[in-house]
GROMACS .gro file of C-alpha atoms in nm:
model
  115
    1MET     CA    1  -2.128   1.712  -2.234
    2THR     CA    2  -2.474   1.826  -2.177
    3ALA     CA    3  -2.611   2.111  -2.379
    4TYR     CA    4  -2.897   2.345  -2.359
    5ALA     CA    5  -3.135   2.534  -2.573
    6ILE     CA    6  -3.247   2.843  -2.390
    7ALA     CA    7  -3.531   3.070  -2.484
    8HIS     CA    8  -3.596   3.415  -2.347
    9LEU     CA    9  -3.946   3.469  -2.462
   10ARG     CA   10  -4.130   3.804  -2.452
   11ASP     CA   11  -4.463   3.972  -2.564
   12ALA     CA   12  -4.643   3.639  -2.607
   13GLU     CA   13  -4.956   3.682  -2.802
   14PRO     CA   14  -5.233   3.421  -2.709
   15HIS     CA   15  -5.309   3.232  -3.031
   16PRO     CA   16  -5.398   2.893  -3.137
   17ASP     CA   17  -5.074   2.870  -3.324
   18VAL     CA   18  -4.889   2.906  -2.989
   19ALA     CA   19  -5.099   2.621  -2.822
   20GLU     CA   20  -5.028   2.405  -3.120
   21TYR     CA   21  -4.643   2.480  -3.092
   22ILE     CA   22  -4.668   2.395  -2.730
   23GLU     CA   23  -4.840   2.070  -2.775
   24ARG     CA   24  -4.594   1.963  -3.067
   25ILE     CA   25  -4.249   2.081  -2.965
   26ALA     CA   26  -4.154   1.788  -2.723
   27GLY     CA   27  -4.218   1.548  -3.005
   28THR     CA   28  -3.953   1.735  -3.199
   29PHE     CA   29  -3.675   1.731  -2.938
   30GLU     CA   30  -3.726   1.397  -2.771
   31PRO     CA   31  -3.572   1.196  -3.065
   32PHE     CA   32  -3.273   1.386  -2.987
   33GLY     CA   33  -3.250   1.311  -2.631
   34GLY     CA   34  -3.396   1.655  -2.537
   35ARG     CA   35  -3.609   1.713  -2.235
   36PHE     CA   36  -3.762   2.024  -2.075
   37LEU     CA   37  -3.586   2.148  -1.772
   38VAL     CA   38  -3.771   2.468  -1.747
   39HIS     CA   39  -4.089   2.545  -1.888
   40GLY     CA   40  -4.391   2.768  -1.759
   41THR     CA   41  -4.220   2.862  -1.444
   42PRO     CA   42  -4.197   3.252  -1.380
   43PRO     CA   43  -3.834   3.359  -1.319
   44GLU     CA   44  -3.737   3.498  -0.977
   45VAL     CA   45  -3.544   3.817  -1.095
   46LYS     CA   46  -3.256   3.883  -0.857
   47GLU     CA   47  -3.052   4.167  -1.051
   48GLY     CA   48  -3.148   4.373  -1.338
   49ALA     CA   49  -3.484   4.363  -1.533
   50TRP     CA   50  -3.630   4.054  -1.688
   51ALA     CA   51  -3.937   4.075  -1.893
   52GLY     CA   52  -4.094   3.736  -2.019
   53HIS     CA   53  -4.045   3.386  -1.958
   54VAL     CA   54  -3.739   3.148  -1.980
   55VAL     CA   55  -3.762   2.801  -2.146
   56VAL     CA   56  -3.463   2.562  -2.102
   57ILE     CA   57  -3.445   2.211  -2.302
   58GLY     CA   58  -3.146   1.987  -2.210
   59PHE     CA   59  -2.966   1.761  -2.451
   60PRO     CA   60  -2.714   1.503  -2.429
   61GLY     CA   61  -2.471   1.718  -2.606
   62ILE     CA   62  -2.434   2.029  -2.847
   63ASP     CA   63  -2.448   1.805  -3.159
   64GLU     CA   64  -2.795   1.687  -3.059
   65ALA     CA   65  -2.905   2.037  -2.986
   66ARG     CA   66  -2.801   2.144  -3.320
   67GLU     CA   67  -2.956   1.857  -3.504
   68TRP     CA   68  -3.283   1.919  -3.329
   69TRP     CA   69  -3.271   2.299  -3.411
   70ASP     CA   70  -3.216   2.203  -3.772
   71SER     CA   71  -3.452   1.912  -3.807
   72PRO     CA   72  -3.746   1.939  -4.049
   73ALA     CA   73  -3.991   1.849  -3.755
   74TYR     CA   74  -3.873   2.157  -3.551
   75ARG     CA   75  -3.839   2.389  -3.850
   76GLU     CA   76  -4.197   2.296  -3.957
   77ILE     CA   77  -4.340   2.416  -3.627
   78ALA     CA   78  -4.108   2.721  -3.553
   79PRO     CA   79  -4.307   2.967  -3.732
   80LEU     CA   80  -4.605   2.888  -3.495
   81ARG     CA   81  -4.407   3.054  -3.218
   82SER     CA   82  -4.212   3.313  -3.388
   83ARG     CA   83  -4.513   3.472  -3.568
   84HIS     CA   84  -4.663   3.548  -3.208
   85ILE     CA   85  -4.380   3.550  -2.952
   86GLU     CA   86  -4.086   3.769  -2.958
   87GLY     CA   87  -3.770   3.625  -2.805
   88ASP     CA   88  -3.417   3.517  -2.805
   89ILE     CA   89  -3.300   3.155  -2.851
   90ILE     CA   90  -2.949   3.023  -2.788
   91LEU     CA   91  -2.773   2.676  -2.794
   92VAL     CA   92  -2.492   2.644  -2.542
   93GLY     CA   93  -2.286   2.362  -2.431
   94GLY     CA   94  -2.227   2.290  -2.060
   95VAL     CA   95  -1.910   2.215  -1.875
   96PRO     CA   96  -1.777   1.886  -1.758
   97GLN     CA   97  -1.861   1.772  -1.407
   98ASP     CA   98  -1.492   1.841  -1.309
   99TYR     CA   99  -1.478   2.180  -1.459
  100ASP     CA  100  -1.248   2.411  -1.276
  101PRO     CA  101  -1.299   2.786  -1.325
  102SER     CA  102  -0.952   2.894  -1.201
  103ALA     CA  103  -0.804   2.868  -1.549
  104THR     CA  104  -1.062   3.128  -1.667
  105ALA     CA  105  -0.992   3.346  -1.364
  106GLN     CA  106  -0.625   3.330  -1.444
  107ALA     CA  107  -0.678   3.423  -1.813
  108ILE     CA  108  -0.861   3.739  -1.704
  109ARG     CA  109  -0.600   3.841  -1.469
  110GLU     CA  110  -0.343   3.817  -1.775
  111VAL     CA  111  -0.560   4.070  -1.969
  112PRO     CA  112  -0.447   4.435  -1.915
  113ALA     CA  113  -0.710   4.615  -1.700
  114SER     CA  114  -0.895   4.876  -1.893
  115HIS     CA  115  -0.984   5.102  -1.607
   0.00000   0.00000   0.00000
């Protein structure tokens, strides 16, 4: 199942370290089957507030995403970003193509309402 590394980046400080990070990051995730799905495109906010940018990197599976995150190559360049950009980063697995949300809806119905 496909997995994703999703970053919500805020308060980016223009710095040569950030430029180096951007130049080098693809070389860290490509060996794990990763590829940019979203990068540099301003988000179109439809609800709530959203400050910053979003980056999405797709991987063949969650194991590959974890291996990339923990890889020496990525760990080496991560400080180039984290010293100059505030943000949140998550790894999340996708759902199978035949995913049916009805089981989740049913589980919610079975939980007593709190209101």
